[in-house]
PDB file of C-alpha atoms in Angstrom:
ATOM      1  CA  MET A   1     -34.415 -22.657 -18.130  1.00  0.00           C
ATOM      2  CA  THR A   2     -31.307 -21.282 -16.425  1.00  0.00           C
ATOM      3  CA  PRO A   3     -30.841 -22.973 -13.016  1.00  0.00           C
ATOM      4  CA  THR A   4     -31.403 -20.613 -10.104  1.00  0.00           C
ATOM      5  CA  ILE A   5     -29.937 -20.140  -6.653  1.00  0.00           C
ATOM      6  CA  HIS A   6     -31.969 -18.300  -4.018  1.00  0.00           C
ATOM      7  CA  LEU A   7     -29.795 -16.272  -1.629  1.00  0.00           C
ATOM      8  CA  VAL A   8     -31.611 -15.005   1.458  1.00  0.00           C
ATOM      9  CA  ASP A   9     -30.642 -12.029   3.584  1.00  0.00           C
ATOM     10  CA  GLY A  10     -31.526 -13.862   6.787  1.00  0.00           C
ATOM     11  CA  SER A  11     -30.587 -11.021   9.142  1.00  0.00           C
ATOM     12  CA  LEU A  12     -33.099  -8.664   7.521  1.00  0.00           C
ATOM     13  CA  TYR A  13     -36.023 -11.019   7.988  1.00  0.00           C
ATOM     14  CA  VAL A  14     -35.083 -11.985  11.544  1.00  0.00           C
ATOM     15  CA  CYS A  15     -34.945  -8.296  12.475  1.00  0.00           C
ATOM     16  CA  ARG A  16     -38.229  -7.578  10.704  1.00  0.00           C
ATOM     17  CA  ALA A  17     -39.889 -10.310  12.746  1.00  0.00           C
ATOM     18  CA  TRP A  18     -38.270  -9.175  16.012  1.00  0.00           C
ATOM     19  CA  PHE A  19     -39.164  -5.487  15.615  1.00  0.00           C
ATOM     20  CA  GLY A  20     -42.457  -6.067  13.820  1.00  0.00           C
ATOM     21  CA  GLN A  21     -44.358  -7.598  16.706  1.00  0.00           C
ATOM     22  CA  GLY A  22     -44.132  -7.888  20.446  1.00  0.00           C
ATOM     23  CA  PRO A  23     -42.989 -11.021  22.292  1.00  0.00           C
ATOM     24  CA  ASP A  24     -46.339 -12.767  22.023  1.00  0.00           C
ATOM     25  CA  VAL A  25     -45.027 -16.342  21.701  1.00  0.00           C
ATOM     26  CA  PHE A  26     -42.562 -18.154  23.949  1.00  0.00           C
ATOM     27  CA  ASP A  27     -40.344 -21.193  23.713  1.00  0.00           C
ATOM     28  CA  ALA A  28     -40.339 -24.224  25.989  1.00  0.00           C
ATOM     29  CA  ALA A  29     -38.098 -22.381  28.477  1.00  0.00           C
ATOM     30  CA  GLY A  30     -40.471 -19.402  28.629  1.00  0.00           C
ATOM     31  CA  GLU A  31     -38.206 -17.112  26.593  1.00  0.00           C
ATOM     32  CA  PRO A  32     -39.633 -14.899  23.813  1.00  0.00           C
ATOM     33  CA  ALA A  33     -39.660 -16.645  20.425  1.00  0.00           C
ATOM     34  CA  HIS A  34     -41.589 -14.178  18.241  1.00  0.00           C
ATOM     35  CA  ALA A  35     -38.669 -13.540  15.863  1.00  0.00           C
ATOM     36  CA  VAL A  36     -38.097 -17.278  15.525  1.00  0.00           C
ATOM     37  CA  HIS A  37     -41.731 -17.891  14.642  1.00  0.00           C
ATOM     38  CA  GLY A  38     -41.866 -14.963  12.215  1.00  0.00           C
ATOM     39  CA  PHE A  39     -38.666 -15.981  10.462  1.00  0.00           C
ATOM     40  CA  VAL A  40     -39.708 -19.628  10.116  1.00  0.00           C
ATOM     41  CA  ARG A  41     -43.081 -18.629   8.661  1.00  0.00           C
ATOM     42  CA  PHE A  42     -41.233 -16.433   6.154  1.00  0.00           C
ATOM     43  CA  LEU A  43     -38.769 -19.152   5.160  1.00  0.00           C
ATOM     44  CA  LEU A  44     -41.451 -21.816   4.871  1.00  0.00           C
ATOM     45  CA  GLU A  45     -43.490 -19.570   2.587  1.00  0.00           C
ATOM     46  CA  LEU A  46     -40.447 -18.866   0.441  1.00  0.00           C
ATOM     47  CA  ILE A  47     -39.686 -22.578   0.040  1.00  0.00           C
ATOM     48  CA  GLU A  48     -43.313 -23.402  -0.684  1.00  0.00           C
ATOM     49  CA  ARG A  49     -43.638 -20.651  -3.315  1.00  0.00           C
ATOM     50  CA  ALA A  50     -40.251 -20.876  -5.037  1.00  0.00           C
ATOM     51  CA  ARG A  51     -39.385 -24.563  -4.470  1.00  0.00           C
ATOM     52  CA  PRO A  52     -35.700 -23.659  -4.764  1.00  0.00           C
ATOM     53  CA  SER A  53     -33.235 -26.297  -5.910  1.00  0.00           C
ATOM     54  CA  HIS A  54     -30.368 -24.285  -4.410  1.00  0.00           C
ATOM     55  CA  LEU A  55     -30.881 -22.210  -1.278  1.00  0.00           C
ATOM     56  CA  ALA A  56     -28.561 -20.319   1.073  1.00  0.00           C
ATOM     57  CA  VAL A  57     -29.426 -18.104   4.035  1.00  0.00           C
ATOM     58  CA  ALA A  58     -26.826 -15.582   5.190  1.00  0.00           C
ATOM     59  CA  PHE A  59     -26.597 -14.168   8.709  1.00  0.00           C
ATOM     60  CA  ASP A  60     -24.507 -11.353  10.188  1.00  0.00           C
ATOM     61  CA  LEU A  61     -22.007 -12.454  12.807  1.00  0.00           C
ATOM     62  CA  SER A  62     -19.611  -9.548  12.204  1.00  0.00           C
ATOM     63  CA  LEU A  63     -20.968  -7.341  14.999  1.00  0.00           C
ATOM     64  CA  GLY A  64     -18.205  -4.730  15.080  1.00  0.00           C
ATOM     65  CA  GLY A  65     -15.501  -6.952  13.657  1.00  0.00           C
ATOM     66  CA  SER A  66     -15.861  -6.937   9.880  1.00  0.00           C
ATOM     67  CA  PHE A  67     -13.207  -5.685   7.476  1.00  0.00           C
ATOM     68  CA  ARG A  68     -15.247  -2.472   7.138  1.00  0.00           C
ATOM     69  CA  HIS A  69     -14.760  -1.688  10.824  1.00  0.00           C
ATOM     70  CA  ALA A  70     -11.012  -2.026  10.287  1.00  0.00           C
ATOM     71  CA  LEU A  71     -11.242   0.540   7.475  1.00  0.00           C
ATOM     72  CA  TYR A  72     -13.539   2.871   9.353  1.00  0.00           C
ATOM     73  CA  PRO A  73     -14.072   2.278  13.102  1.00  0.00           C
ATOM     74  CA  ALA A  74     -17.180   4.489  13.057  1.00  0.00           C
ATOM     75  CA  TYR A  75     -18.900   2.134  10.595  1.00  0.00           C
ATOM     76  CA  LYS A  76     -22.367   1.357  12.021  1.00  0.00           C
ATOM     77  CA  ALA A  77     -21.295   3.021  15.286  1.00  0.00           C
ATOM     78  CA  ASN A  78     -24.672   4.780  15.396  1.00  0.00           C
ATOM     79  CA  ARG A  79     -26.440   1.456  15.886  1.00  0.00           C
ATOM     80  CA  PRO A  80     -26.983   0.118  19.404  1.00  0.00           C
ATOM     81  CA  PRO A  81     -25.711  -3.422  19.984  1.00  0.00           C
ATOM     82  CA  ALA A  82     -28.223  -6.201  19.445  1.00  0.00           C
ATOM     83  CA  PRO A  83     -30.041  -7.023  22.695  1.00  0.00           C
ATOM     84  CA  PRO A  84     -29.254 -10.450  24.183  1.00  0.00           C
ATOM     85  CA  ASP A  85     -32.768 -11.656  23.374  1.00  0.00           C
ATOM     86  CA  LEU A  86     -32.350 -10.803  19.690  1.00  0.00           C
ATOM     87  CA  GLN A  87     -28.933 -12.509  19.601  1.00  0.00           C
ATOM     88  CA  ARG A  88     -30.464 -15.623  21.171  1.00  0.00           C
ATOM     89  CA  GLN A  89     -33.260 -15.700  18.605  1.00  0.00           C
ATOM     90  CA  PHE A  90     -30.741 -15.168  15.787  1.00  0.00           C
ATOM     91  CA  ALA A  91     -28.981 -18.355  16.885  1.00  0.00           C
ATOM     92  CA  ALA A  92     -32.306 -20.203  16.885  1.00  0.00           C
ATOM     93  CA  CYS A  93     -33.139 -18.961  13.384  1.00  0.00           C
ATOM     94  CA  THR A  94     -29.746 -20.122  12.142  1.00  0.00           C
ATOM     95  CA  ALA A  95     -30.409 -23.626  13.481  1.00  0.00           C
ATOM     96  CA  LEU A  96     -33.898 -23.721  11.990  1.00  0.00           C
ATOM     97  CA  ALA A  97     -32.758 -22.488   8.561  1.00  0.00           C
ATOM     98  CA  HIS A  98     -30.260 -25.345   8.491  1.00  0.00           C
ATOM     99  CA  ALA A  99     -32.902 -27.811   9.635  1.00  0.00           C
ATOM    100  CA  LEU A 100     -35.182 -26.685   6.808  1.00  0.00           C
ATOM    101  CA  GLY A 101     -32.533 -27.714   4.291  1.00  0.00           C
ATOM    102  CA  ALA A 102     -30.829 -24.403   3.525  1.00  0.00           C
ATOM    103  CA  THR A 103     -27.091 -23.822   3.426  1.00  0.00           C
ATOM    104  CA  VAL A 104     -26.299 -21.375   6.230  1.00  0.00           C
ATOM    105  CA  LEU A 105     -23.632 -18.725   5.586  1.00  0.00           C
ATOM    106  CA  ALA A 106     -22.067 -16.828   8.492  1.00  0.00           C
ATOM    107  CA  ASP A 107     -18.595 -15.463   9.152  1.00  0.00           C
ATOM    108  CA  ALA A 108     -17.195 -13.151  11.822  1.00  0.00           C
ATOM    109  CA  GLY A 109     -15.180 -11.128   9.316  1.00  0.00           C
ATOM    110  CA  PHE A 110     -17.803 -10.577   6.629  1.00  0.00           C
ATOM    111  CA  GLU A 111     -21.375  -9.342   6.551  1.00  0.00           C
ATOM    112  CA  ALA A 112     -24.334 -11.192   5.093  1.00  0.00           C
ATOM    113  CA  ASP A 113     -24.109  -8.992   1.973  1.00  0.00           C
ATOM    114  CA  ASP A 114     -20.563 -10.186   1.296  1.00  0.00           C
ATOM    115  CA  LEU A 115     -21.461 -13.823   1.868  1.00  0.00           C
ATOM    116  CA  ILE A 116     -24.341 -13.512  -0.594  1.00  0.00           C
ATOM    117  CA  GLY A 117     -22.153 -11.727  -3.132  1.00  0.00           C
ATOM    118  CA  SER A 118     -19.494 -14.423  -2.851  1.00  0.00           C
ATOM    119  CA  ALA A 119     -21.998 -17.279  -3.109  1.00  0.00           C
ATOM    120  CA  LEU A 120     -23.519 -15.622  -6.167  1.00  0.00           C
ATOM    121  CA  ALA A 121     -20.064 -15.518  -7.779  1.00  0.00           C
ATOM    122  CA  VAL A 122     -19.725 -19.275  -7.204  1.00  0.00           C
ATOM    123  CA  ALA A 123     -23.200 -19.888  -8.632  1.00  0.00           C
ATOM    124  CA  ARG A 124     -22.570 -17.780 -11.725  1.00  0.00           C
ATOM    125  CA  ALA A 125     -19.368 -19.680 -12.444  1.00  0.00           C
ATOM    126  CA  ALA A 126     -21.505 -22.832 -12.424  1.00  0.00           C
ATOM    127  CA  GLY A 127     -24.061 -21.366 -14.853  1.00  0.00           C
ATOM    128  CA  HIS A 128     -26.734 -20.350 -12.333  1.00  0.00           C
ATOM    129  CA  ARG A 129     -28.686 -17.120 -12.106  1.00  0.00           C
ATOM    130  CA  GLY A 130     -29.338 -15.537  -8.739  1.00  0.00           C
ATOM    131  CA  VAL A 131     -32.450 -14.441  -6.899  1.00  0.00           C
ATOM    132  CA  ILE A 132     -31.409 -12.303  -3.932  1.00  0.00           C
ATOM    133  CA  VAL A 133     -34.146 -12.357  -1.319  1.00  0.00           C
ATOM    134  CA  SER A 134     -33.901  -8.978   0.394  1.00  0.00           C
ATOM    135  CA  ALA A 135     -35.249  -5.427   0.277  1.00  0.00           C
ATOM    136  CA  ASP A 136     -31.807  -3.881   0.870  1.00  0.00           C
ATOM    137  CA  LYS A 137     -30.829  -1.430  -1.891  1.00  0.00           C
ATOM    138  CA  ASP A 138     -27.128  -2.336  -1.480  1.00  0.00           C
ATOM    139  CA  PHE A 139     -27.757  -5.608  -3.303  1.00  0.00           C
ATOM    140  CA  GLY A 140     -28.588  -3.705  -6.476  1.00  0.00           C
ATOM    141  CA  GLN A 141     -24.870  -3.729  -7.327  1.00  0.00           C
ATOM    142  CA  LEU A 142     -24.978  -7.545  -7.640  1.00  0.00           C
ATOM    143  CA  ILE A 143     -27.899  -7.782 -10.043  1.00  0.00           C
ATOM    144  CA  GLY A 144     -26.804  -8.990 -13.475  1.00  0.00           C
ATOM    145  CA  ALA A 145     -28.788  -9.328 -16.668  1.00  0.00           C
ATOM    146  CA  ASP A 146     -30.444 -12.590 -15.575  1.00  0.00           C
ATOM    147  CA  ASP A 147     -30.717 -11.932 -11.840  1.00  0.00           C
ATOM    148  CA  GLU A 148     -33.541 -10.627  -9.681  1.00  0.00           C
ATOM    149  CA  GLN A 149     -34.072  -9.194  -6.253  1.00  0.00           C
ATOM    150  CA  TRP A 150     -37.189 -10.344  -4.422  1.00  0.00           C
ATOM    151  CA  ASP A 151     -38.905  -9.277  -1.208  1.00  0.00           C
ATOM    152  CA  PRO A 152     -41.583 -11.967  -0.705  1.00  0.00           C
ATOM    153  CA  PRO A 153     -43.477 -10.450   2.266  1.00  0.00           C
ATOM    154  CA  ARG A 154     -44.103  -7.305   0.228  1.00  0.00           C
ATOM    155  CA  ASN A 155     -44.571  -9.279  -2.993  1.00  0.00           C
ATOM    156  CA  GLN A 156     -42.054  -7.120  -4.866  1.00  0.00           C
ATOM    157  CA  ARG A 157     -39.559  -8.232  -7.516  1.00  0.00           C
ATOM    158  CA  TRP A 158     -37.153  -6.196  -9.592  1.00  0.00           C
ATOM    159  CA  ASP A 159     -34.366  -6.834 -12.062  1.00  0.00           C
ATOM    160  CA  ALA A 160     -31.556  -4.677 -13.453  1.00  0.00           C
ATOM    161  CA  ALA A 161     -34.084  -2.376 -15.123  1.00  0.00           C
ATOM    162  CA  GLY A 162     -35.915  -2.123 -11.806  1.00  0.00           C
ATOM    163  CA  ILE A 163     -32.717  -1.010 -10.074  1.00  0.00           C
ATOM    164  CA  ARG A 164     -32.410   1.758 -12.672  1.00  0.00           C
ATOM    165  CA  GLN A 165     -35.999   2.782 -12.051  1.00  0.00           C
ATOM    166  CA  ARG A 166     -35.619   2.755  -8.263  1.00  0.00           C
ATOM    167  CA  LEU A 167     -32.267   4.499  -7.893  1.00  0.00           C
ATOM    168  CA  GLY A 168     -31.682   6.212 -11.216  1.00  0.00           C
ATOM    169  CA  VAL A 169     -28.416   4.347 -11.836  1.00  0.00           C
ATOM    170  CA  HIS A 170     -27.364   1.040 -13.378  1.00  0.00           C
ATOM    171  CA  PRO A 171     -26.476  -1.897 -11.100  1.00  0.00           C
ATOM    172  CA  HIS A 172     -22.736  -1.511 -11.706  1.00  0.00           C
ATOM    173  CA  GLN A 173     -23.014   2.089 -10.441  1.00  0.00           C
ATOM    174  CA  VAL A 174     -24.885   1.351  -7.199  1.00  0.00           C
ATOM    175  CA  ALA A 175     -21.806   1.158  -4.943  1.00  0.00           C
ATOM    176  CA  ASP A 176     -20.553   4.478  -6.371  1.00  0.00           C
ATOM    177  CA  TYR A 177     -24.005   6.000  -5.932  1.00  0.00           C
ATOM    178  CA  LEU A 178     -24.068   4.976  -2.254  1.00  0.00           C
ATOM    179  CA  ALA A 179     -20.527   6.288  -1.791  1.00  0.00           C
ATOM    180  CA  LEU A 180     -21.659   9.708  -3.026  1.00  0.00           C
ATOM    181  CA  THR A 181     -24.936   9.914  -1.096  1.00  0.00           C
ATOM    182  CA  GLY A 182     -23.654   8.209   2.033  1.00  0.00           C
ATOM    183  CA  ASP A 183     -25.800   5.932   4.149  1.00  0.00           C
ATOM    184  CA  PRO A 184     -26.902   7.187   7.585  1.00  0.00           C
ATOM    185  CA  VAL A 185     -28.192   3.729   8.498  1.00  0.00           C
ATOM    186  CA  ASP A 186     -24.635   2.343   8.306  1.00  0.00           C
ATOM    187  CA  ASN A 187     -22.933   5.631   9.275  1.00  0.00           C
ATOM    188  CA  ILE A 188     -21.194   5.922   5.889  1.00  0.00           C
ATOM    189  CA  PRO A 189     -20.247   9.580   5.359  1.00  0.00           C
ATOM    190  CA  GLY A 190     -20.493  10.031   1.586  1.00  0.00           C
ATOM    191  CA  VAL A 191     -20.139  13.572   0.240  1.00  0.00           C
ATOM    192  CA  ALA A 192     -22.067  16.177   2.220  1.00  0.00           C
ATOM    193  CA  GLY A 193     -24.646  17.939   0.099  1.00  0.00           C
ATOM    194  CA  VAL A 194     -24.780  15.276  -2.623  1.00  0.00           C
ATOM    195  CA  GLY A 195     -28.206  13.679  -2.578  1.00  0.00           C
ATOM    196  CA  ALA A 196     -29.777  10.908  -4.605  1.00  0.00           C
ATOM    197  CA  LYS A 197     -30.704  13.021  -7.647  1.00  0.00           C
ATOM    198  CA  THR A 198     -27.324  14.739  -7.834  1.00  0.00           C
ATOM    199  CA  ALA A 199     -25.481  11.425  -7.489  1.00  0.00           C
ATOM    200  CA  ALA A 200     -27.544   9.909 -10.296  1.00  0.00           C
ATOM    201  CA  ILE A 201     -26.884  12.901 -12.565  1.00  0.00           C
ATOM    202  CA  LEU A 202     -23.144  12.790 -11.900  1.00  0.00           C
ATOM    203  CA  LEU A 203     -22.949   9.066 -12.594  1.00  0.00           C
ATOM    204  CA  ALA A 204     -25.022   9.402 -15.760  1.00  0.00           C
ATOM    205  CA  HIS A 205     -22.562  12.022 -16.995  1.00  0.00           C
ATOM    206  CA  TYR A 206     -19.229  10.536 -15.864  1.00  0.00           C
ATOM    207  CA  GLY A 207     -19.967   6.828 -15.460  1.00  0.00           C
ATOM    208  CA  CYS A 208     -18.184   6.089 -12.180  1.00  0.00           C
ATOM    209  CA  LEU A 209     -16.915   7.680  -8.984  1.00  0.00           C
ATOM    210  CA  ASP A 210     -13.258   7.622 -10.055  1.00  0.00           C
ATOM    211  CA  ALA A 211     -14.077   9.615 -13.190  1.00  0.00           C
ATOM    212  CA  ILE A 212     -16.113  12.130 -11.186  1.00  0.00           C
ATOM    213  CA  LEU A 213     -13.244  12.708  -8.746  1.00  0.00           C
ATOM    214  CA  ALA A 214     -10.720  12.944 -11.583  1.00  0.00           C
ATOM    215  CA  ARG A 215     -12.782  15.607 -13.362  1.00  0.00           C
ATOM    216  CA  THR A 216     -14.231  17.658 -10.518  1.00  0.00           C
ATOM    217  CA  ASP A 217     -13.269  20.940 -12.198  1.00  0.00           C
ATOM    218  CA  GLU A 218     -15.732  20.117 -14.974  1.00  0.00           C
ATOM    219  CA  VAL A 219     -18.607  19.545 -12.542  1.00  0.00           C
ATOM    220  CA  ALA A 220     -18.896  23.289 -11.928  1.00  0.00           C
ATOM    221  CA  PHE A 221     -19.998  23.742 -15.553  1.00  0.00           C
ATOM    222  CA  LEU A 222     -22.725  21.100 -15.597  1.00  0.00           C
ATOM    223  CA  ARG A 223     -26.333  22.161 -15.973  1.00  0.00           C
ATOM    224  CA  LEU A 224     -26.954  21.234 -12.374  1.00  0.00           C
ATOM    225  CA  ARG A 225     -28.314  23.403  -9.598  1.00  0.00           C
ATOM    226  CA  GLY A 226     -25.472  24.470  -7.309  1.00  0.00           C
ATOM    227  CA  ALA A 227     -22.904  22.900  -9.637  1.00  0.00           C
ATOM    228  CA  ALA A 228     -20.024  25.099  -8.432  1.00  0.00           C
ATOM    229  CA  ALA A 229     -20.690  24.259  -4.782  1.00  0.00           C
ATOM    230  CA  ILE A 230     -20.989  20.541  -5.609  1.00  0.00           C
ATOM    231  CA  ALA A 231     -17.644  20.653  -7.433  1.00  0.00           C
ATOM    232  CA  ALA A 232     -16.044  22.266  -4.394  1.00  0.00           C
ATOM    233  CA  ARG A 233     -17.488  19.636  -2.052  1.00  0.00           C
ATOM    234  CA  LEU A 234     -16.235  16.829  -4.274  1.00  0.00           C
ATOM    235  CA  ARG A 235     -12.719  18.302  -4.227  1.00  0.00           C
ATOM    236  CA  GLU A 236     -12.762  18.844  -0.473  1.00  0.00           C
ATOM    237  CA  GLN A 237     -14.301  15.476   0.373  1.00  0.00           C
ATOM    238  CA  ALA A 238     -12.609  13.230  -2.189  1.00  0.00           C
ATOM    239  CA  ALA A 239     -10.985  11.162   0.560  1.00  0.00           C
ATOM    240  CA  ALA A 240     -14.342  10.652   2.273  1.00  0.00           C
ATOM    241  CA  ALA A 241     -15.882   9.583  -1.051  1.00  0.00           C
ATOM    242  CA  ARG A 242     -13.131   7.014  -1.647  1.00  0.00           C
ATOM    243  CA  LEU A 243     -13.441   5.688   1.897  1.00  0.00           C
ATOM    244  CA  SER A 244     -17.204   5.460   1.469  1.00  0.00           C
ATOM    245  CA  ARG A 245     -16.718   3.507  -1.763  1.00  0.00           C
ATOM    246  CA  ALA A 246     -14.558   0.983   0.080  1.00  0.00           C
ATOM    247  CA  LEU A 247     -17.420   0.549   2.555  1.00  0.00           C
ATOM    248  CA  THR A 248     -20.332   0.345   0.098  1.00  0.00           C
ATOM    249  CA  GLY A 249     -18.822  -2.261  -2.225  1.00  0.00           C
ATOM    250  CA  ILE A 250     -19.980  -5.821  -1.587  1.00  0.00           C
ATOM    251  CA  ALA A 251     -17.114  -8.322  -1.404  1.00  0.00           C
ATOM    252  CA  THR A 252     -17.207 -11.373  -3.659  1.00  0.00           C
ATOM    253  CA  ASP A 253     -14.262 -13.212  -2.100  1.00  0.00           C
ATOM    254  CA  ALA A 254     -15.644 -14.062   1.343  1.00  0.00           C
ATOM    255  CA  PRO A 255     -15.113 -17.613   2.634  1.00  0.00           C
ATOM    256  CA  VAL A 256     -18.118 -19.547   1.306  1.00  0.00           C
ATOM    257  CA  PRO A 257     -18.432 -23.058  -0.183  1.00  0.00           C
ATOM    258  CA  ASP A 258     -16.806 -23.029  -3.625  1.00  0.00           C
ATOM    259  CA  SER A 259     -18.952 -25.713  -5.258  1.00  0.00           C
ATOM    260  CA  ILE A 260     -22.524 -25.174  -6.427  1.00  0.00           C
ATOM    261  CA  ASP A 261     -23.377 -28.619  -5.082  1.00  0.00           C
ATOM    262  CA  ALA A 262     -22.869 -27.303  -1.548  1.00  0.00           C
ATOM    263  CA  TYR A 263     -25.886 -25.022  -2.007  1.00  0.00           C
ATOM    264  CA  GLY A 264     -28.340 -27.709  -3.071  1.00  0.00           C
ATOM    265  CA  ARG A 265     -31.389 -27.704  -0.807  1.00  0.00           C
ATOM    266  CA  ARG A 266     -31.445 -30.745   1.418  1.00  0.00           C
ATOM    267  CA  GLY A 267     -34.364 -32.530   2.986  1.00  0.00           C
ATOM    268  CA  ILE A 268     -35.662 -31.675   6.455  1.00  0.00           C
ATOM    269  CA  ASP A 269     -33.111 -32.509   9.164  1.00  0.00           C
ATOM    270  CA  ALA A 270     -33.792 -35.326  11.574  1.00  0.00           C
ATOM    271  CA  ASN A 271     -33.608 -32.943  14.562  1.00  0.00           C
ATOM    272  CA  MET A 272     -36.397 -30.722  13.203  1.00  0.00           C
ATOM    273  CA  HIS A 273     -38.989 -32.293  15.509  1.00  0.00           C
ATOM    274  CA  ASP A 274     -36.878 -31.393  18.563  1.00  0.00           C
ATOM    275  CA  LEU A 275     -36.517 -27.799  17.346  1.00  0.00           C
ATOM    276  CA  LEU A 276     -40.259 -27.514  16.771  1.00  0.00           C
ATOM    277  CA  ASP A 277     -40.812 -28.686  20.355  1.00  0.00           C
ATOM    278  CA  ARG A 278     -38.140 -26.390  21.802  1.00  0.00           C
ATOM    279  CA  TYR A 279     -39.602 -23.301  20.174  1.00  0.00           C
ATOM    280  CA  ALA A 280     -43.216 -24.290  20.794  1.00  0.00           C
ATOM    281  CA  PHE A 281     -44.460 -24.328  17.215  1.00  0.00           C
ATOM    282  CA  GLY A 282     -48.101 -25.155  16.700  1.00  0.00           C
ATOM    283  CA  ALA A 283     -49.926 -27.693  14.583  1.00  0.00           C
ATOM    284  CA  LEU A 284     -50.089 -25.562  11.417  1.00  0.00           C
ATOM    285  CA  THR A 285     -46.313 -25.036  11.203  1.00  0.00           C
ATOM    286  CA  ARG A 286     -45.697 -28.699  11.988  1.00  0.00           C
ATOM    287  CA  ALA A 287     -48.049 -29.703   9.174  1.00  0.00           C
ATOM    288  CA  ARG A 288     -46.228 -27.412   6.719  1.00  0.00           C
ATOM    289  CA  VAL A 289     -42.869 -28.851   7.731  1.00  0.00           C
ATOM    290  CA  GLN A 290     -44.223 -32.388   7.352  1.00  0.00           C
ATOM    291  CA  ALA A 291     -45.556 -31.584   3.896  1.00  0.00           C
ATOM    292  CA  LEU A 292     -42.111 -30.308   2.879  1.00  0.00           C
ATOM    293  CA  ALA A 293     -40.457 -33.404   4.283  1.00  0.00           C
ATOM    294  CA  GLU A 294     -42.755 -35.648   2.243  1.00  0.00           C
ATOM    295  CA  ARG A 295     -42.119 -33.640  -0.927  1.00  0.00           C
ATOM    296  CA  CYS A 296     -38.314 -33.704  -0.703  1.00  0.00           C
TER     297      CYS A 296
END
């Protein structure tokens, strides 16, 4: 079997835990720890189910300072800053992911997506396939013939064919697709009036964004509702489309360890007991951690 690296979008699952329930558990200092508990339960379940030989967890540190903000200062400007409590629990989750034997990836200039994309490039060069653990559609652009995307809490898996079924485009077209449709979550403009179906039709016909923009005069003659208006928008908003493409593409040259050995899952760290005490974990979690420690 092809060796596999599991690459976890840590920020997604921390935020899910933080927003998904109220602060119903507290650490030894009396501070909320619900995101910490939710994230650790998630990561323990992943390790127990997948038993990964190579495991990395990526976190976002680039709050307003990534290369995308340099290209487009309004990038993610619609999002409020993370509250101090969430930032504190992020730091705790980072420490616990490391203590559970994962390689932690974080960089002030790159987002978690870029760190995962870059680690996957290292793994592929070493003959590994990737399983990207996330529900984020952006990762579709990274899925190769042998790769998968997996969202364990929702028990959903999909491969390259699944990307095609979900979005209507092939993995190598996902960044172009997002550049056309835009992404209101990240404040990426895209091309106004071009929705998901139109973007998929254009990419099926022309193959890539560059070809669409080079042949906009032809778009008016496609069998597509409002084709003339779409052609006009593409001409008028070509610069916005190209900017959006620079924002939607996942980097594969971020600073990550360049040897596959660096991603091998380690045993449980010696300081794990102190972390379990600090964040007031109960007997069940402690037993699961102990079982992992004995298995490693």
